[in-house]
Coordinates of C-alpha atoms in Angstrom, one line a residue:
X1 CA 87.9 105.9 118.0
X2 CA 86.7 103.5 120.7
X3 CA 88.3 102.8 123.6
X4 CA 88.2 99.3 124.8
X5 CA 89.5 98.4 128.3
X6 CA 89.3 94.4 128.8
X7 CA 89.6 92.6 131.9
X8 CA 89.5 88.5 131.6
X9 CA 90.0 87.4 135.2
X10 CA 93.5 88.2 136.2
X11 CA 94.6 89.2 132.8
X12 CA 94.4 93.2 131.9
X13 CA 95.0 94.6 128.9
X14 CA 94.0 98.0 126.8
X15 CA 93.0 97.6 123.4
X16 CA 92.5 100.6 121.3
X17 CA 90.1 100.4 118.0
X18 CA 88.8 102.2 115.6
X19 CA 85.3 101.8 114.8
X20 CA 84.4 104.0 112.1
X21 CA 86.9 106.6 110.3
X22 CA 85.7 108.7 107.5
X23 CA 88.3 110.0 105.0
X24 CA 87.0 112.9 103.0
X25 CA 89.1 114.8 100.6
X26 CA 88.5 118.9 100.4
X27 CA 85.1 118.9 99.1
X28 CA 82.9 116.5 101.3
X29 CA 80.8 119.1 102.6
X30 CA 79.2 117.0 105.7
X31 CA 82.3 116.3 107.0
X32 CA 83.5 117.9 110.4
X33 CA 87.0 118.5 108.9
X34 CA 87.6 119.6 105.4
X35 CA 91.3 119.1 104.3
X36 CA 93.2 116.7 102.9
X37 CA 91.9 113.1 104.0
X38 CA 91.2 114.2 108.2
X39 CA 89.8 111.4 110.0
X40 CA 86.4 111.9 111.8
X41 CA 85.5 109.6 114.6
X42 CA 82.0 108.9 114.9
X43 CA 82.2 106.4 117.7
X44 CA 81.4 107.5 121.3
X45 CA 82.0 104.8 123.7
X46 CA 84.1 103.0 126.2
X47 CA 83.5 99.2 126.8
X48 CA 84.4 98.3 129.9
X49 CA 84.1 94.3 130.4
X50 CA 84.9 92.6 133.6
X51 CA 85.3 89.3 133.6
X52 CA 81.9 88.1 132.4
X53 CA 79.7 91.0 133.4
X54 CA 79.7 93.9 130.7
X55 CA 79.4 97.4 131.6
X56 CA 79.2 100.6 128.5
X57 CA 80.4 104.1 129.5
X58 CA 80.0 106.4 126.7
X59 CA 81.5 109.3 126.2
X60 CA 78.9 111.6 126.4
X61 CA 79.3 114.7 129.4
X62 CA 76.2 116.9 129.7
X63 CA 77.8 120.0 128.2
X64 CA 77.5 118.5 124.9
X65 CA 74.4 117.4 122.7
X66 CA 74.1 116.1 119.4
X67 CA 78.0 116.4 118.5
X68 CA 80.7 114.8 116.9
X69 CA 83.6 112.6 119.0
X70 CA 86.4 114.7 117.4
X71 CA 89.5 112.8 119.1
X72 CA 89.8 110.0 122.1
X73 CA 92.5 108.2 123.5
X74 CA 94.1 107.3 126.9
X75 CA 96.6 109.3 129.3
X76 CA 99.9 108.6 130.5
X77 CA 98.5 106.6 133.3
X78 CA 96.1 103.9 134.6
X79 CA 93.1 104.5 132.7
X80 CA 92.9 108.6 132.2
X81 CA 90.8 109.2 129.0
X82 CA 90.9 112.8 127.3
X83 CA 88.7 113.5 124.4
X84 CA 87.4 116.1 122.5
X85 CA 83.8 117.6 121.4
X86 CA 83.5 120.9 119.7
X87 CA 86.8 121.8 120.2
X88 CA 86.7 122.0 123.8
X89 CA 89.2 118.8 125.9
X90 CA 87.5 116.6 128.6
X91 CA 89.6 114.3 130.9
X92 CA 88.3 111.6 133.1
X93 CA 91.2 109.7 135.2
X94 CA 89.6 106.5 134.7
X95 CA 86.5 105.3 132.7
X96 CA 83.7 105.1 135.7
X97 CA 84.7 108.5 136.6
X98 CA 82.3 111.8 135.5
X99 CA 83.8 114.3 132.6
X100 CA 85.8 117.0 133.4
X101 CA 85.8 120.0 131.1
X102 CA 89.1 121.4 130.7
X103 CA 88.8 124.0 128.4
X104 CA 85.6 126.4 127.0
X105 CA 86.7 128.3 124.4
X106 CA 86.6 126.0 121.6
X107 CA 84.3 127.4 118.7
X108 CA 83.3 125.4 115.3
X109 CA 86.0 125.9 112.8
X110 CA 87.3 128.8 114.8
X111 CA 89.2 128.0 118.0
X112 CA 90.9 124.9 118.3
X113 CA 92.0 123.6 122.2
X114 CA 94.0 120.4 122.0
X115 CA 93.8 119.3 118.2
X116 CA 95.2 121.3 115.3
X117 CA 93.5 123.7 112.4
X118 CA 93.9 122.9 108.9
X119 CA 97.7 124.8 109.0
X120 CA 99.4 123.0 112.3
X121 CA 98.0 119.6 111.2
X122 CA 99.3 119.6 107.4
X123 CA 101.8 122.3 107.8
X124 CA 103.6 122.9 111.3
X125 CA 103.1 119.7 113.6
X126 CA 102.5 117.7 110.7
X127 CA 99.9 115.6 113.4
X128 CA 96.1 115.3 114.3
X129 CA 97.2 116.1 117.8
X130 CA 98.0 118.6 119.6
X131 CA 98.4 118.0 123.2
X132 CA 101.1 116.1 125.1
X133 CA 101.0 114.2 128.2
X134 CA 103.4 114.4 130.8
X135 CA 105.1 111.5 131.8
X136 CA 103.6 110.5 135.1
X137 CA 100.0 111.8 133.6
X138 CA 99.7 114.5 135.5
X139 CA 99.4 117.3 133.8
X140 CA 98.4 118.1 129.9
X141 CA 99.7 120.4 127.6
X142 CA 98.0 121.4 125.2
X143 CA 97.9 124.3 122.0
X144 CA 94.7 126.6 121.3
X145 CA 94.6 127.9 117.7
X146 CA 92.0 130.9 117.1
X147 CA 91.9 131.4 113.7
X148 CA 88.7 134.4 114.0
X149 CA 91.0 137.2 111.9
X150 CA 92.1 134.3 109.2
X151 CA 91.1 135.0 106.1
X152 CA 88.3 132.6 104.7
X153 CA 88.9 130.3 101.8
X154 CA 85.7 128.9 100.2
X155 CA 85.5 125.4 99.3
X156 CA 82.9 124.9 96.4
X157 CA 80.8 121.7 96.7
X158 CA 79.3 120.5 93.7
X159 CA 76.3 118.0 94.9
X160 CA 74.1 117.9 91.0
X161 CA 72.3 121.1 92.5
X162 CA 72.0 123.7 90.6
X163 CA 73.6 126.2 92.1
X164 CA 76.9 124.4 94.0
X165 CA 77.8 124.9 98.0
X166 CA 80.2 126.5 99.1
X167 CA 81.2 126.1 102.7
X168 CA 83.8 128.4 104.0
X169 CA 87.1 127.6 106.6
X170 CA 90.0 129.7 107.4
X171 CA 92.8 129.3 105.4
X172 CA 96.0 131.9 105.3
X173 CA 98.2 133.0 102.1
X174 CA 100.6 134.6 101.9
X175 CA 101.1 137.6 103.7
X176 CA 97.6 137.2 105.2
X177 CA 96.8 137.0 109.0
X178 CA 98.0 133.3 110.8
X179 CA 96.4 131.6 113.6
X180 CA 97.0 133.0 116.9
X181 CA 98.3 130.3 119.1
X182 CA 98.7 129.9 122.8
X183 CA 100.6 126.8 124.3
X184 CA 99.0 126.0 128.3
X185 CA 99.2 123.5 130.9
X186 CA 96.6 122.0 133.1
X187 CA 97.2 120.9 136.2
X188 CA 95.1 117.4 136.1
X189 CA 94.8 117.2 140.1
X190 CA 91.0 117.8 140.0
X191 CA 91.1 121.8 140.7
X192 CA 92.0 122.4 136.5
X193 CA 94.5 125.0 137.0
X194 CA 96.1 126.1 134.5
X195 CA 98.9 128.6 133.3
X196 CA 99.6 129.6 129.5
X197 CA 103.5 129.2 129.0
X198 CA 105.0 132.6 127.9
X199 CA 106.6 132.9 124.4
X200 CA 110.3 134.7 124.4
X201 CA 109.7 138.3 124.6
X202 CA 111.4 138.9 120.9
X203 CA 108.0 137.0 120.0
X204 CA 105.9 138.6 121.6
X205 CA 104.3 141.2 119.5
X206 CA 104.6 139.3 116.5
X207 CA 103.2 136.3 114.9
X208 CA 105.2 133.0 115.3
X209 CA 104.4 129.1 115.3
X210 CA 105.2 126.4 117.8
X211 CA 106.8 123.4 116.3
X212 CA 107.4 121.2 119.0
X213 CA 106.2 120.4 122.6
X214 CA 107.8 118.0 125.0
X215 CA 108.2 116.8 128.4
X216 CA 111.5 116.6 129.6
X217 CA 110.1 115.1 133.1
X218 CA 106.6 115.8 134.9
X219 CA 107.7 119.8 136.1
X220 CA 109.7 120.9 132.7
X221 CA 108.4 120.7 128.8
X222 CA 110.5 122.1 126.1
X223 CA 109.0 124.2 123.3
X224 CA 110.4 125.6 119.9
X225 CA 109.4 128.9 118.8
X226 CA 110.1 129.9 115.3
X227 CA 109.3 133.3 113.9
X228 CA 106.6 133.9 110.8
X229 CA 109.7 134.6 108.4
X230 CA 111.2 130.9 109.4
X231 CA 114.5 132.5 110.0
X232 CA 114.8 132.6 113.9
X233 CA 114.2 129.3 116.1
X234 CA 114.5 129.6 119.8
X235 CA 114.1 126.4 122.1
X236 CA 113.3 126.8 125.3
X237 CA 112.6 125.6 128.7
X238 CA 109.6 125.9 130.3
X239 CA 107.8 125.8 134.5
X240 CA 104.9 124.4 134.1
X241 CA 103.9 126.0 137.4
X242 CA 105.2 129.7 136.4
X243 CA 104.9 129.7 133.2
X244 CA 108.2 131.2 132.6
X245 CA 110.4 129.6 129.5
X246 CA 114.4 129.8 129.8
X247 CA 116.2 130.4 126.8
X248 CA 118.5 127.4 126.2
X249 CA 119.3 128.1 122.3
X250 CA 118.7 130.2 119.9
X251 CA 119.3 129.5 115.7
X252 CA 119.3 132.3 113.1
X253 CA 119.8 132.0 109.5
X254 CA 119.7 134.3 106.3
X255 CA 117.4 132.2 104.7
X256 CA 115.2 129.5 106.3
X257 CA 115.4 127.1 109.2
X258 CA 114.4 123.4 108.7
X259 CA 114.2 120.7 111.4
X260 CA 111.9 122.1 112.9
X261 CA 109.7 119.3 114.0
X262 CA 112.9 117.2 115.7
X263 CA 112.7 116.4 119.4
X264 CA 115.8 116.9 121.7
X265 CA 116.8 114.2 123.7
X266 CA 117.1 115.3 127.2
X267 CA 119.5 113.3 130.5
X268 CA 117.3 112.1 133.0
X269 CA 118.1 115.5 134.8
X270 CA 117.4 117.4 131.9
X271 CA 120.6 119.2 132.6
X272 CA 122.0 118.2 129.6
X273 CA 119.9 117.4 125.8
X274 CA 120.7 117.1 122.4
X275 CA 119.9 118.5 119.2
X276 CA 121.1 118.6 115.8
X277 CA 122.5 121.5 114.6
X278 CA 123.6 123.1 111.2
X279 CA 127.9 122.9 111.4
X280 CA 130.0 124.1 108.2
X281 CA 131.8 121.8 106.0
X282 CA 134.4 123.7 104.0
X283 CA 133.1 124.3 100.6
X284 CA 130.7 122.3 100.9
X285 CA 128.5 124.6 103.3
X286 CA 126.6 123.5 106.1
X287 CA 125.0 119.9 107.5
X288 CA 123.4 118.6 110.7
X289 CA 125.2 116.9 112.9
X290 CA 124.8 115.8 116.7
X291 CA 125.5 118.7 119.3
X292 CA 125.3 118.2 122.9
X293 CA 124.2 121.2 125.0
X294 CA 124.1 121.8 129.3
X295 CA 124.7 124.8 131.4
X296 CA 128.1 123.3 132.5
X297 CA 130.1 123.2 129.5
X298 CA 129.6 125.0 126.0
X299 CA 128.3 123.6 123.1
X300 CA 130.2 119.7 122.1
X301 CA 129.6 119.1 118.5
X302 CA 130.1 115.5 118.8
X303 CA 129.9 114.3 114.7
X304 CA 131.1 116.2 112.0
X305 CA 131.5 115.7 108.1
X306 CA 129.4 116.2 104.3
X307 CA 126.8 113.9 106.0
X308 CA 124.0 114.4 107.8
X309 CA 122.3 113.1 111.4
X310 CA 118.9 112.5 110.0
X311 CA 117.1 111.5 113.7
X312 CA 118.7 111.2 117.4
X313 CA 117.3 107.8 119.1
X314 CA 119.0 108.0 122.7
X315 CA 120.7 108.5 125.2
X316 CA 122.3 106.2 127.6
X317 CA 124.1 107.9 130.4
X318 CA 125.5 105.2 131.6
X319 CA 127.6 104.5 128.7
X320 CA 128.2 108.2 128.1
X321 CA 126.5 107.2 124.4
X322 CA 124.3 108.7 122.0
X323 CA 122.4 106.3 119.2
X324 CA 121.8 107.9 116.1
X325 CA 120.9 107.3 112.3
X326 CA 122.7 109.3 109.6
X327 CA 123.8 109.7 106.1
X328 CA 127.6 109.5 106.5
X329 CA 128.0 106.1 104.1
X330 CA 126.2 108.3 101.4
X331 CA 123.1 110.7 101.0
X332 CA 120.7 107.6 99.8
X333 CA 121.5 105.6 103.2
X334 CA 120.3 105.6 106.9
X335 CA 122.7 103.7 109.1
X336 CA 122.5 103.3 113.0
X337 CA 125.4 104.6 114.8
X338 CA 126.6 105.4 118.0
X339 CA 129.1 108.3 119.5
X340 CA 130.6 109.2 122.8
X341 CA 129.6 112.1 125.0
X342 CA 133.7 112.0 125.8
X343 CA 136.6 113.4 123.9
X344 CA 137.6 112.3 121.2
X345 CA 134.1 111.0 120.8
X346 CA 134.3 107.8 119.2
X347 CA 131.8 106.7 116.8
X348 CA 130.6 103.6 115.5
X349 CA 128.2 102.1 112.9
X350 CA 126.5 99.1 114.2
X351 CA 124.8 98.2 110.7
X352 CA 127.0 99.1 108.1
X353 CA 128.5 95.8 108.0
X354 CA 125.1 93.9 108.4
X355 CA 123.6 92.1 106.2
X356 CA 125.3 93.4 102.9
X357 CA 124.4 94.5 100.7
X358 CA 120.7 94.1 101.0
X359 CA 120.5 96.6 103.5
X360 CA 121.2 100.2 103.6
X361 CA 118.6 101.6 104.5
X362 CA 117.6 101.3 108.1
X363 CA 114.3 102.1 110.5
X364 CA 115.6 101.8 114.2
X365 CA 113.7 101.2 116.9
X366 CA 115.7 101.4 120.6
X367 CA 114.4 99.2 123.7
X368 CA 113.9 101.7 126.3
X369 CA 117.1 100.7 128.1
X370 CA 118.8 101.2 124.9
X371 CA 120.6 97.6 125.4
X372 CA 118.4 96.4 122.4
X373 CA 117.3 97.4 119.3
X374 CA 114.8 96.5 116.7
X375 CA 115.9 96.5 113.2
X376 CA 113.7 97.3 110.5
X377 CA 115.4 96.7 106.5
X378 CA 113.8 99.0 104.5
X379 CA 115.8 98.8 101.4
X380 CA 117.5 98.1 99.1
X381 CA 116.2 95.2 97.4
X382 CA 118.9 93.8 95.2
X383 CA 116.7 91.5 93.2
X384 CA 113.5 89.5 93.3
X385 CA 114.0 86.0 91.5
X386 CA 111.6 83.8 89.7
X387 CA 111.4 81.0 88.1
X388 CA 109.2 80.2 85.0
X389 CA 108.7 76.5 82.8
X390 CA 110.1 77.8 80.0
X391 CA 107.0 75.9 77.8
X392 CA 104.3 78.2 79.6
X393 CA 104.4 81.7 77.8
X394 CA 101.2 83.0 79.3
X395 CA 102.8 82.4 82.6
X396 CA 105.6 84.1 81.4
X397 CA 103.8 87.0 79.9
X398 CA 102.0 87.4 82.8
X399 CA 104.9 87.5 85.1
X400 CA 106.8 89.8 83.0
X401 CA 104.1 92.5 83.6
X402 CA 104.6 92.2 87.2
X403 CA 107.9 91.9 88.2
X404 CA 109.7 94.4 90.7
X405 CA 111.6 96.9 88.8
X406 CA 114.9 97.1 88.7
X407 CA 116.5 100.1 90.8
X408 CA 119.2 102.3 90.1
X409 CA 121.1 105.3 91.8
X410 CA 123.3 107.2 90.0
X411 CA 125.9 110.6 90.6
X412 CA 125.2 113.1 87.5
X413 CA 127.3 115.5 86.9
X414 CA 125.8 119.3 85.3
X415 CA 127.4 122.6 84.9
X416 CA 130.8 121.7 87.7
X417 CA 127.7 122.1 90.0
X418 CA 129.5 118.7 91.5
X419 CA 127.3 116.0 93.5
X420 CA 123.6 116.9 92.9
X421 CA 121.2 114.5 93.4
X422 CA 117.6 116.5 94.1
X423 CA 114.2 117.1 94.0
X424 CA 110.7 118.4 95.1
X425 CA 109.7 120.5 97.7
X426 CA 112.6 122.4 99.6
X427 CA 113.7 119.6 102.5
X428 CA 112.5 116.6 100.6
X429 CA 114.4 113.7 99.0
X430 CA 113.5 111.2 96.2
X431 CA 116.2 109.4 95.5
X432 CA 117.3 106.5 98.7
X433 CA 117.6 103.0 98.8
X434 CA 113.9 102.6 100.6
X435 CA 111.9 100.0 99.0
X436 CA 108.5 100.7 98.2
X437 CA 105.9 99.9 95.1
X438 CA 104.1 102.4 94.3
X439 CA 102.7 104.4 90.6
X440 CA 106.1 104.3 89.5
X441 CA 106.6 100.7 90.0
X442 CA 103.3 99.8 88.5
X443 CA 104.4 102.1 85.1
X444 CA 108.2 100.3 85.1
X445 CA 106.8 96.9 85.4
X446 CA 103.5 97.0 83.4
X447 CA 104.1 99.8 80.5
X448 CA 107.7 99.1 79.9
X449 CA 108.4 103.2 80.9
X450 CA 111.3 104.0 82.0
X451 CA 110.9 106.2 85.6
X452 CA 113.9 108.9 86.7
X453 CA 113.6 110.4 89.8
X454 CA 116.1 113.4 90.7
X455 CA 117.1 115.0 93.7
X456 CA 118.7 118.5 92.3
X457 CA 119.3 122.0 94.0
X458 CA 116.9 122.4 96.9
X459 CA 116.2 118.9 98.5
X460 CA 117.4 117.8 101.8
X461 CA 119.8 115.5 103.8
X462 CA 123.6 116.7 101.4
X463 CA 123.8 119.6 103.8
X464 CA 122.3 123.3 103.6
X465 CA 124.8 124.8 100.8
X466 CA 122.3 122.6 98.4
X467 CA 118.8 122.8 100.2
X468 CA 118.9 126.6 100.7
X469 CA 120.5 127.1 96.7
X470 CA 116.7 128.1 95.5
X471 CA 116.2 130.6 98.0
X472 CA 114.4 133.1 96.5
X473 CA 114.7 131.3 92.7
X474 CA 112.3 129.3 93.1
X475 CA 111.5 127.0 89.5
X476 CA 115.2 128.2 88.5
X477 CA 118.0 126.5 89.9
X478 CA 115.6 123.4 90.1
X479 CA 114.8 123.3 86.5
X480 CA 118.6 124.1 85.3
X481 CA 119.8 121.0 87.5
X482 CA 117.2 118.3 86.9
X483 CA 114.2 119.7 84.4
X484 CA 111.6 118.1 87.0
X485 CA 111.0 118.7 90.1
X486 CA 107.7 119.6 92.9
X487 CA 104.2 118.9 91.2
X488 CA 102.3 120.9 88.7
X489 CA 104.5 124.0 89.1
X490 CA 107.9 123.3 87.3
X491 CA 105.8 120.7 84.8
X492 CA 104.5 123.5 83.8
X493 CA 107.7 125.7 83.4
X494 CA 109.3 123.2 81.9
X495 CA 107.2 123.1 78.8
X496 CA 107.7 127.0 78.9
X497 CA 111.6 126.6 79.4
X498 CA 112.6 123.8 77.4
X499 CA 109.8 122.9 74.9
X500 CA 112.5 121.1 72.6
X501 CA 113.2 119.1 75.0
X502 CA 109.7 118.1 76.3
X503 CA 106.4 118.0 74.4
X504 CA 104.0 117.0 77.1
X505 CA 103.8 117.2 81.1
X506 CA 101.2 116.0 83.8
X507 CA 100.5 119.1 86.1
X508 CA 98.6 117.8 89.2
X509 CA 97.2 120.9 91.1
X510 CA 99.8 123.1 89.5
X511 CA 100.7 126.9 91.6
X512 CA 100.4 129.5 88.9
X513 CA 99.8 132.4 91.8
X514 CA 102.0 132.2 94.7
X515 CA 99.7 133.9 97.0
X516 CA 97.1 131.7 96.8
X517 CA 99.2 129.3 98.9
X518 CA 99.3 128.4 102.2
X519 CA 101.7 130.2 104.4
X520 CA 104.6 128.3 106.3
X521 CA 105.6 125.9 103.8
X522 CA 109.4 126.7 103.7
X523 CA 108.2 127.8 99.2
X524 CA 106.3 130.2 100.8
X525 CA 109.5 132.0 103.1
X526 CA 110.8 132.5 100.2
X527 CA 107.7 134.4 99.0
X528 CA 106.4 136.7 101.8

């Protein structure tokens, strides 16, 4: 990535670009990263123009030589740059100034210090970085992944040699030996002090992930800890001076804990936050819904229902309000509402009546005041007309092949399971009204097929009772509801199962052995 800052007279602006990004799948064996499409950058400069004169500052401090820019971008503040070589994070707090080497542990394929190993990128943060500013830039957090006791999983290359490669990278099953991780602070004031933040002691001799980091202001970051089994989640507090992280919840469950990625949104004194928490329904078990926590009072559940909170947008104190997007007008929608902090906590939807009914599917983006917010229709879309001569039948044929297919969501009913409407991986969901074109549009509208996606036993957003029903039955509640569900695994078992029913199935990188998977995927709880 290249950093450009541009000065044109009395005009300032920061542009960010990227100059040259390699995607590689698993076998490129040159690459720097070897999973799933990583991107490399390869460019190691910052251009600096000012006003007509130009001046280059690369990004090139004398501990490294010959090496690959792994990561770049800007701080918090003014013109701070951190970036990574060999796995080790330098920070300069503007772009004339000389490198500063923040950590020296980092170790090819090894030891990670600010960016994530194959398992936090695709599996736990779900993110290429791993390091967080604090607001007022100035500090860093940042994780350190050693991966030396993971197992090694090779990666055979096959390059028209005779005899392929076979590069090697740490890669965990199940039941095998994690990362190690370590979550630390430095103290950007030129002196690079910096304290590791302590995990809760009922951690402490065992091996656990961290799901999220942020700052709630420039002294406090919240963490999540979640135990290997994915069973206990504790958030926490934490100094980044001492080091010492204060309990402020803790969530068990017999089975698994999802949500693990969601950020709390915190008061401006960070007395107060909010989270979303699993609350029973009646029969209908368990579904997230807004909770607000603070040391004053106990815990205010402020939404309740069959319906979920899918993401919490803001806060605005001074209207005693909290924005939100949920399920509540039905499983396939995302509306934006809004609730009060204050008994009886009134809520409102501020799209439902928007727009009908092209809209019911909503991305939300808040201004920072919350006073405005940026709407983003993602779906449905009810129809797409067009007109034809009726005397030109190539144009017709032509069009026929490419029109947008037709959508449809429907309630099936199997066994007095009642509403099911599921699919995939534990968590996921198929069927909403986002629009999107994709290989299943392309086979509706070109091959006259007819596409059915179902979300059965074990997806997400109808509440836990149904996301947690394949817990430790893993291709057999999913198959009994739906006959289809996550990749080349119930394809398979579904020709096994119910061959009078299907002749022929398309396993894409099918899992015959479940311990040759990776190890936090909420399949694999069920597993270990």
């Amino acid at each position: 990535m290249c950093l450009i800052y541009k000065n044109i007279g009395k005009v300032s602006k920061i542009i960010r670009l990227v100059c040259v990004c390699v995607c590689v799948c698993a076998c490129a064996c040159a690459c720097v990263r070897v999973w799933v499409c990583a991107c490399v950058g390869v460019c190691v400069g910052v251009w600096v123009r000012v006003c007509i004169h130009r001046e280059v500052h690369e990004l090139n401090p004398p501990e490294v030589w010959n090496s690959v820019l792994q990561f770049a971008s800007w701080g918090s503040k003014g013109q701070q740059l951190i970036y990574i070589f060999e796995n080790n994070i330098y920070y300069q707090p503007d772009v004339k100034s000389s490198s500063l080497r923040l950590t020296s542990s980092g170790r090819e394929a090894l030891v990670f210090n600010g960016i994530p190993d194959w398992l936090y990128e695709e599996e736990v943060l779900r993110s290429p970085v791993a390091h967080w500013w604090s607001p007022a830039g100035s500090s860093l957090a940042f994780l350190t992944l050693n991966d030396t006791l993971v197992p090694n999983m090779v990666l055979p290359c096959f390059t028209g040699a005779l005899y392929p490669r076979g590069p090697q990278y740490p890669y965990p099953k199940t039941g095998q030996v994690n990362p190690t991780v370590k979550l630390s602070v430095v103290i950007l004031d030129g002196s690079s002090h910096t304290i590791e933040l302590l995990p809760p002691k009922s951690l402490e001799k065992s091996e656990y992930y961290i799901t999220m980091v942020q700052w709630v202001c420039d002294e406090k970051v919240t963490v999540r800890w979640l135990n290997r089994a994915q069973n206990t989640s504790i958030l926490t507090l934490c100094n980044k001076h001492t080091g010492e992280c204060a309990r402020k919840h803790v969530l068990t469950s017999d089975k698994w804990i999802d949500h693990q990625n969601e950020k709390p949104v915190f008061s401006k004194d960070g007395a107060a936050f909010f989270v979303t928490l699993p609350i029973k329904h009646g029969a209908n078990g368990s579904f997230h819904h807004l909770t607000m926590m603070s040391e004053q009072v106990t815990i205010r559940h402020l939404t309740s229902g069959s319906w979920e909170v899918t993401k919490i947008l803001a806060y605005d104190e001074s209207l005693s309000t909290v924005y939100f997007l949920s399920t509540e007008g039905g499983a396939s929608n995302r509306h934006l509402y809004r609730v009060s902090t204050v008994s009886p906590f009134h809520r409102e939807c501020l799209t439902c009546s928007l727009f009908k009914p092209q809209c019911s599917y909503y991305d939300i983006s808040l201004s920072p005041d919350s006073q405005k917010a940026m709407l983003l229709c993602a779906g449905a879309v009810p129809s797409s007309p067009s007109q034809t001569h009726p005397f030109n039948s190539p144009l017709q044929e032509t069009l026929r092949k490419r029109r947008i297919p037709r959508r449809e969501i429907r309630t099936l009913f199997h066994n007095n399971h009642g509403n099911k409407n599921y699919d995939s991986e534990p968590g996921s969901q198929q069927v909403n009204e986002r629009f999107r074109l994709d290989w299943d549009s392309v086979l509706v509208s070109s091959h006259d097929v007819i596409v059915a996606r179902l979300d059965g036993r074990g997806s997400g957003f109808r509440g836990q009772k149904i996301l947690q029903e394949v817990h430790t039955r893993l291709g057999v509640m999913e198959v009994q509801d739906q006959l289809a569900a996550y990749g080349g695994f119930l394809s398979s078992i579904l020709l096994l199962s119910h061959g009078s029913h299907f002749r022929c199935a398309v396993a894409m990188a099918p899992i015959f052995d479940w311990r040759l998977y990776g190890t936090i995927s909420p399949i694999m709880v069920q597993v270990q």
